[in-house]
Structure formats: C-alpha cells, structure tokens
Amino acid sequence: MDTLDFSNKRISQQRPIASYILGEPFKENIHTINLNSLYLKTSDVYQLFHHVLPLFSSLDSIFLESTSLFDCDLEIMFEFKSFLSQLRQLNLAHNLIQGRVFHQISSQTMTTMTLQKLWLDHNEIDCRGMIQITSLFPYLPNLQLLSLSSNFIRNTGFDVFSKTVSTLTNLNHVNLAKNKCSSQTFLAILQNLPPGLLHLNVGYLVSTQDIFLLMLNFTSRVAQSLQRFTNLQTLH
C-alpha cells in the first residue's frame, strides 16, 4: 500500500503544501497521505481538498494530526463530498477544532461515508461540539474507532452521546479519556456502547468523587454493563 509521508520533512511555510505533493512522482495508487505536524493555513486546506487530493483516486487515509486546523478548515474539507465518502481513516487529533460545524456538515452531506477510524483527541471540543458530532453518526455505519480523549466534553455532551452511540453498530475501539461526566451518565454510556467493543479507554472520565458514588451505588450495574462486551481486550 503506497504512502506519501511528509510528516518528517522540513517544509517552508512560505511555500504551499500542495506544491510539495505535486512535486512528488505521481502515483495513482496512493492510499495514504501523512501531513502530521505540518502547519496548514486555510489556503493550504482549500488547495489540498479541492485541487490536489482528488487526483488520487485510491486515497482512503489522511493524517492531519497537529496541523493547526480550525472549524473553518473542516467546512472546506467537507465541501468535497464525493472524495470524503471514500475515506476510511481520518486523523484530526491535536488541533484547534471545536466541532461546531459538524451539524452543518451532516445536513449538507446527507450521504453514507465509509469512514472506519476517526481521531479527534486533544482538540477544543465541548458539549455543543460533541452534540454536533453525534449528528454524523447516522452517516457512519462502518465506524470502528472513535477517539475523543482530552477535550472539554462534559455531562450534557455525553448524555446525548449515550443516547446515540448505539447506532454505531461496528464500533469496537472507543477512547473518551480525560473529559468529564457524572457517574449516571457514565453508566448510560456503558449500557449503550455496541456489544462488539474490543478496546475502551475511559480513564479520568469520571471525577474521584463520582467514582466513589459509582462504587457505592452502581457497582453491580457497571459489572453487568461490562459483561455485555464479551470480546473486550483492553479497559482503561
């Protein structure tokens, strides 16, 4: 599987990222493009998603971790619907995304995506952003990995998440660590996650005080909920 990897290259911020990609020997069967840790301006995002990446008809994985992306950049990305519909992996971790545009994206896209893995760790997603992310769930029937650790998601956002996550029937890897929710909402999440779960990270999701309440009042219910995951391999 061919990959274009620019993550470890020294690239001038004065030169458009697109020119580096187009400067490589063209290979039509490129499946993955890795731009991790590059600084992307909004103009770079526009050039990439509207003029460069669509040239790679086999492309199904894009890594954009630590590229200084904002919500406005996501809007540009999702304008190209036919291209996004073929993606299987999208890494948007370590950016400045609040998630406020996901509802707008879902209402405009209105098409099923093949996305299997989505990383949104270490962004600025709050409850409103989380609620809007859940609006994408009906269009992500193949999603297997969802990672949302180290954001600013609180109880309201997780309450909506707990009521909608069951639609992601193929989900097997979930990371919600280092956010915050109540013991009751945590229990609701456990009760509604798909039973085929393999990996679950909920470290530092419930406060120390709520953990004691959880142990005191809901121990048996937590145990029953975890028993649903008969193939669970890791729990943090």
Tab-separated table of C-alpha atoms in Angstrom:
chain	number	residue	atom	x	y	z
A	1	MET	CA	0.000	0.000	0.000
A	2	ASP	CA	1.686	3.239	-1.165
A	3	THR	CA	2.008	6.215	1.166
A	4	LEU	CA	3.083	9.818	0.742
A	5	ASP	CA	4.622	10.810	4.083
A	6	PHE	CA	5.534	14.462	4.650
A	7	SER	CA	5.401	14.315	8.448
A	8	ASN	CA	9.171	14.263	8.929
A	9	LYS	CA	10.129	16.600	6.109
A	10	ARG	CA	11.385	20.136	6.538
A	11	ILE	CA	8.887	22.263	4.657
A	12	SER	CA	8.919	26.026	4.287
A	13	GLN	CA	5.770	27.779	5.492
A	14	GLN	CA	6.245	30.237	2.645
A	15	ARG	CA	5.599	27.546	0.067
A	16	PRO	CA	2.154	25.933	-0.376
A	17	ILE	CA	1.946	22.352	0.868
A	18	ALA	CA	0.198	21.414	-2.358
A	19	SER	CA	3.341	22.190	-4.359
A	20	TYR	CA	5.319	19.620	-2.356
A	21	ILE	CA	2.758	16.908	-3.021
A	22	LEU	CA	2.504	17.739	-6.712
A	23	GLY	CA	6.296	17.783	-6.880
A	24	GLU	CA	6.466	14.089	-5.976
A	25	PRO	CA	6.485	11.455	-8.739
A	26	PHE	CA	2.811	10.860	-9.406
A	27	LYS	CA	1.421	7.502	-8.307
A	28	GLU	CA	-2.248	6.932	-8.910
A	29	ASN	CA	-2.460	4.092	-6.375
A	30	ILE	CA	-1.565	6.206	-3.320
A	31	HIS	CA	-3.751	5.098	-0.397
A	32	THR	CA	-2.385	7.222	2.462
A	33	ILE	CA	-1.146	10.797	2.785
A	34	ASN	CA	0.509	11.772	6.064
A	35	LEU	CA	0.808	15.501	6.784
A	36	ASN	CA	1.147	15.216	10.567
A	37	SER	CA	2.869	18.118	12.343
A	38	LEU	CA	2.849	20.451	9.350
A	39	TYR	CA	1.390	23.924	9.749
A	40	LEU	CA	-1.558	24.220	7.368
A	41	LYS	CA	-3.072	27.571	6.529
A	42	THR	CA	-6.693	27.739	5.389
A	43	SER	CA	-5.448	28.375	1.854
A	44	ASP	CA	-3.424	25.131	2.078
A	45	VAL	CA	-6.526	23.204	3.155
A	46	TYR	CA	-8.514	24.617	0.235
A	47	GLN	CA	-5.823	23.728	-2.305
A	48	LEU	CA	-5.390	20.240	-0.855
A	49	PHE	CA	-9.033	19.199	-0.719
A	50	HIS	CA	-10.295	20.933	-3.834
A	51	HIS	CA	-7.416	20.513	-6.266
A	52	VAL	CA	-4.758	18.041	-5.088
A	53	LEU	CA	-6.158	15.131	-3.069
A	54	PRO	CA	-8.974	14.370	-5.566
A	55	LEU	CA	-6.232	13.463	-8.069
A	56	PHE	CA	-5.516	10.337	-6.022
A	57	SER	CA	-8.463	8.106	-6.829
A	58	SER	CA	-7.311	5.335	-4.440
A	59	LEU	CA	-6.725	7.627	-1.454
A	60	ASP	CA	-8.566	6.402	1.650
A	61	SER	CA	-6.472	7.614	4.610
A	62	ILE	CA	-5.448	11.153	5.594
A	63	PHE	CA	-3.406	12.024	8.668
A	64	LEU	CA	-3.644	15.670	9.728
A	65	GLU	CA	-2.559	15.498	13.353
A	66	SER	CA	-1.040	18.694	14.792
A	67	THR	CA	-1.656	20.789	11.682
A	68	SER	CA	-3.384	23.775	13.386
A	69	LEU	CA	-6.811	23.064	11.893
A	70	PHE	CA	-9.866	25.101	12.906
A	71	ASP	CA	-13.577	24.506	12.345
A	72	CYS	CA	-13.474	26.682	9.222
A	73	ASP	CA	-10.942	24.272	7.735
A	74	LEU	CA	-13.326	21.353	8.355
A	75	GLU	CA	-16.025	23.182	6.413
A	76	ILE	CA	-13.666	23.410	3.439
A	77	MET	CA	-12.748	19.734	3.736
A	78	PHE	CA	-16.345	18.558	3.828
A	79	GLU	CA	-17.354	20.604	0.798
A	80	PHE	CA	-15.802	17.875	-1.336
A	81	LYS	CA	-18.429	15.228	-0.585
A	82	SER	CA	-17.582	12.560	-3.152
A	83	PHE	CA	-13.952	12.482	-2.062
A	84	LEU	CA	-14.766	12.261	1.639
A	85	SER	CA	-17.239	9.454	1.020
A	86	GLN	CA	-14.348	7.111	0.153
A	87	LEU	CA	-12.213	7.850	3.232
A	88	ARG	CA	-11.559	5.047	5.707
A	89	GLN	CA	-9.175	6.804	8.116
A	90	LEU	CA	-9.144	10.471	9.155
A	91	ASN	CA	-6.800	11.705	11.883
A	92	LEU	CA	-7.626	15.222	13.123
A	93	ALA	CA	-6.048	14.912	16.584
A	94	HIS	CA	-4.068	17.696	18.293
A	95	ASN	CA	-5.733	20.604	16.507
A	96	LEU	CA	-7.966	23.559	17.396
A	97	ILE	CA	-11.287	22.032	16.382
A	98	GLN	CA	-14.350	22.915	18.448
A	99	GLY	CA	-16.745	20.726	16.480
A	100	ARG	CA	-19.300	23.483	15.983
A	101	VAL	CA	-19.685	22.772	12.257
A	102	PHE	CA	-20.476	19.043	12.344
A	103	HIS	CA	-24.240	19.540	12.331
A	104	GLN	CA	-23.928	21.807	9.310
A	105	ILE	CA	-21.686	19.257	7.643
A	106	SER	CA	-24.097	16.382	8.287
A	107	SER	CA	-27.093	18.340	6.962
A	108	GLN	CA	-25.171	19.231	3.801
A	109	THR	CA	-23.523	15.860	3.228
A	110	MET	CA	-26.564	13.602	3.626
A	111	THR	CA	-24.615	10.626	2.315
A	112	THR	CA	-23.207	7.492	3.897
A	113	MET	CA	-19.441	7.582	4.452
A	114	THR	CA	-17.113	4.588	4.515
A	115	LEU	CA	-15.075	6.065	7.396
A	116	GLN	CA	-13.766	3.384	9.765
A	117	LYS	CA	-11.407	5.344	12.029
A	118	LEU	CA	-11.762	8.919	13.321
A	119	TRP	CA	-9.327	10.571	15.716
A	120	LEU	CA	-10.338	13.871	17.357
A	121	ASP	CA	-8.200	13.721	20.518
A	122	HIS	CA	-6.642	16.841	22.033
A	123	ASN	CA	-8.883	19.416	20.394
A	124	GLU	CA	-11.232	22.040	21.857
A	125	ILE	CA	-14.474	20.088	21.541
A	126	ASP	CA	-17.028	20.985	24.199
A	127	CYS	CA	-20.587	19.801	24.878
A	128	ARG	CA	-22.021	21.666	21.914
A	129	GLY	CA	-19.340	20.225	19.657
A	130	MET	CA	-19.976	16.711	20.962
A	131	ILE	CA	-23.700	17.036	20.306
A	132	GLN	CA	-22.957	18.098	16.745
A	133	ILE	CA	-20.519	15.217	16.265
A	134	THR	CA	-23.301	12.793	17.181
A	135	SER	CA	-25.328	14.216	14.280
A	136	LEU	CA	-22.813	12.497	11.988
A	137	PHE	CA	-23.452	9.044	13.476
A	138	PRO	CA	-26.271	8.087	11.037
A	139	TYR	CA	-23.814	8.587	8.161
A	140	LEU	CA	-21.013	6.494	9.711
A	141	PRO	CA	-22.314	2.902	9.697
A	142	ASN	CA	-18.801	1.459	9.220
A	143	LEU	CA	-17.075	3.397	12.010
A	144	GLN	CA	-14.879	1.089	14.115
A	145	LEU	CA	-12.668	3.535	16.022
A	146	LEU	CA	-13.719	6.811	17.648
A	147	SER	CA	-11.179	8.657	19.765
A	148	LEU	CA	-12.192	11.837	21.629
A	149	SER	CA	-9.804	11.968	24.571
A	150	SER	CA	-8.508	15.181	26.148
A	151	ASN	CA	-11.197	17.585	25.037
A	152	PHE	CA	-13.645	19.732	27.026
A	153	ILE	CA	-16.672	17.441	26.784
A	154	ARG	CA	-18.876	17.438	29.848
A	155	ASN	CA	-22.070	15.760	31.035
A	156	THR	CA	-24.530	17.354	28.602
A	157	GLY	CA	-22.494	16.240	25.608
A	158	PHE	CA	-22.020	12.726	26.942
A	159	ASP	CA	-25.714	12.443	27.736
A	160	VAL	CA	-26.534	12.895	24.034
A	161	PHE	CA	-23.626	10.609	23.104
A	162	SER	CA	-25.012	7.829	25.327
A	163	LYS	CA	-28.376	8.040	23.545
A	164	THR	CA	-26.939	7.918	20.003
A	165	VAL	CA	-23.779	5.777	20.125
A	166	SER	CA	-25.744	2.523	19.785
A	167	THR	CA	-26.307	3.403	16.100
A	168	LEU	CA	-22.574	2.802	15.502
A	169	THR	CA	-23.002	-0.960	15.439
A	170	ASN	CA	-19.478	-1.704	14.150
A	171	LEU	CA	-17.708	0.399	16.777
A	172	ASN	CA	-15.031	-1.626	18.581
A	173	HIS	CA	-12.483	0.943	19.812
A	174	VAL	CA	-13.601	3.944	21.902
A	175	ASN	CA	-11.432	6.476	23.722
A	176	LEU	CA	-13.250	9.050	25.881
A	177	ALA	CA	-10.485	9.581	28.447
A	178	LYS	CA	-9.714	12.906	30.138
A	179	ASN	CA	-13.098	14.506	29.657
A	180	LYS	CA	-15.738	14.610	32.397
A	181	CYS	CA	-19.165	13.153	33.081
A	182	SER	CA	-21.294	12.079	36.038
A	183	SER	CA	-21.485	8.514	37.328
A	184	GLN	CA	-25.021	8.095	35.985
A	185	THR	CA	-24.084	9.302	32.506
A	186	PHE	CA	-21.025	7.052	32.568
A	187	LEU	CA	-23.275	4.107	33.323
A	188	ALA	CA	-25.586	5.105	30.458
A	189	ILE	CA	-22.608	5.165	28.100
A	190	LEU	CA	-21.575	1.654	29.158
A	191	GLN	CA	-25.120	0.402	28.682
A	192	ASN	CA	-25.397	1.773	25.160
A	193	LEU	CA	-21.982	1.159	23.614
A	194	PRO	CA	-22.143	-1.575	20.948
A	195	PRO	CA	-21.539	-5.058	22.414
A	196	GLY	CA	-18.707	-5.844	19.974
A	197	LEU	CA	-16.335	-3.487	21.773
A	198	LEU	CA	-12.682	-4.589	21.897
A	199	HIS	CA	-10.919	-1.560	23.409
A	200	LEU	CA	-12.352	1.020	25.809
A	201	ASN	CA	-10.489	3.902	27.437
A	202	VAL	CA	-12.486	5.916	29.978
A	203	GLY	CA	-9.575	6.953	32.201
A	204	TYR	CA	-10.202	10.174	34.161
A	205	LEU	CA	-13.674	10.430	32.627
A	206	VAL	CA	-15.452	10.266	35.990
A	207	SER	CA	-14.282	12.517	38.842
A	208	THR	CA	-12.838	10.976	42.014
A	209	GLN	CA	-15.966	11.926	43.956
A	210	ASP	CA	-18.232	10.342	41.342
A	211	ILE	CA	-16.110	7.195	41.270
A	212	PHE	CA	-16.920	6.656	44.957
A	213	LEU	CA	-20.614	7.212	44.205
A	214	LEU	CA	-20.328	4.784	41.313
A	215	MET	CA	-18.754	2.132	43.523
A	216	LEU	CA	-21.266	2.741	46.286
A	217	ASN	CA	-24.470	2.772	44.256
A	218	PHE	CA	-23.861	1.247	40.845
A	219	THR	CA	-21.165	-1.437	41.205
A	220	SER	CA	-23.407	-4.303	40.135
A	221	ARG	CA	-24.849	-2.328	37.215
A	222	VAL	CA	-21.374	-1.405	35.973
A	223	ALA	CA	-20.344	-5.058	36.179
A	224	GLN	CA	-23.458	-6.109	34.267
A	225	SER	CA	-22.783	-3.484	31.603
A	226	LEU	CA	-19.191	-4.639	31.161
A	227	GLN	CA	-20.338	-8.242	30.811
A	228	ARG	CA	-22.039	-7.217	27.575
A	229	PHE	CA	-18.600	-6.794	25.988
A	230	THR	CA	-17.722	-10.463	25.658
A	231	ASN	CA	-14.737	-9.739	23.381
A	232	LEU	CA	-13.280	-6.830	25.355
A	233	GLN	CA	-9.481	-6.944	25.279
A	234	THR	CA	-8.415	-3.703	26.983
A	235	LEU	CA	-10.121	-1.459	29.534
A	236	HIS	CA	-8.564	1.699	30.948
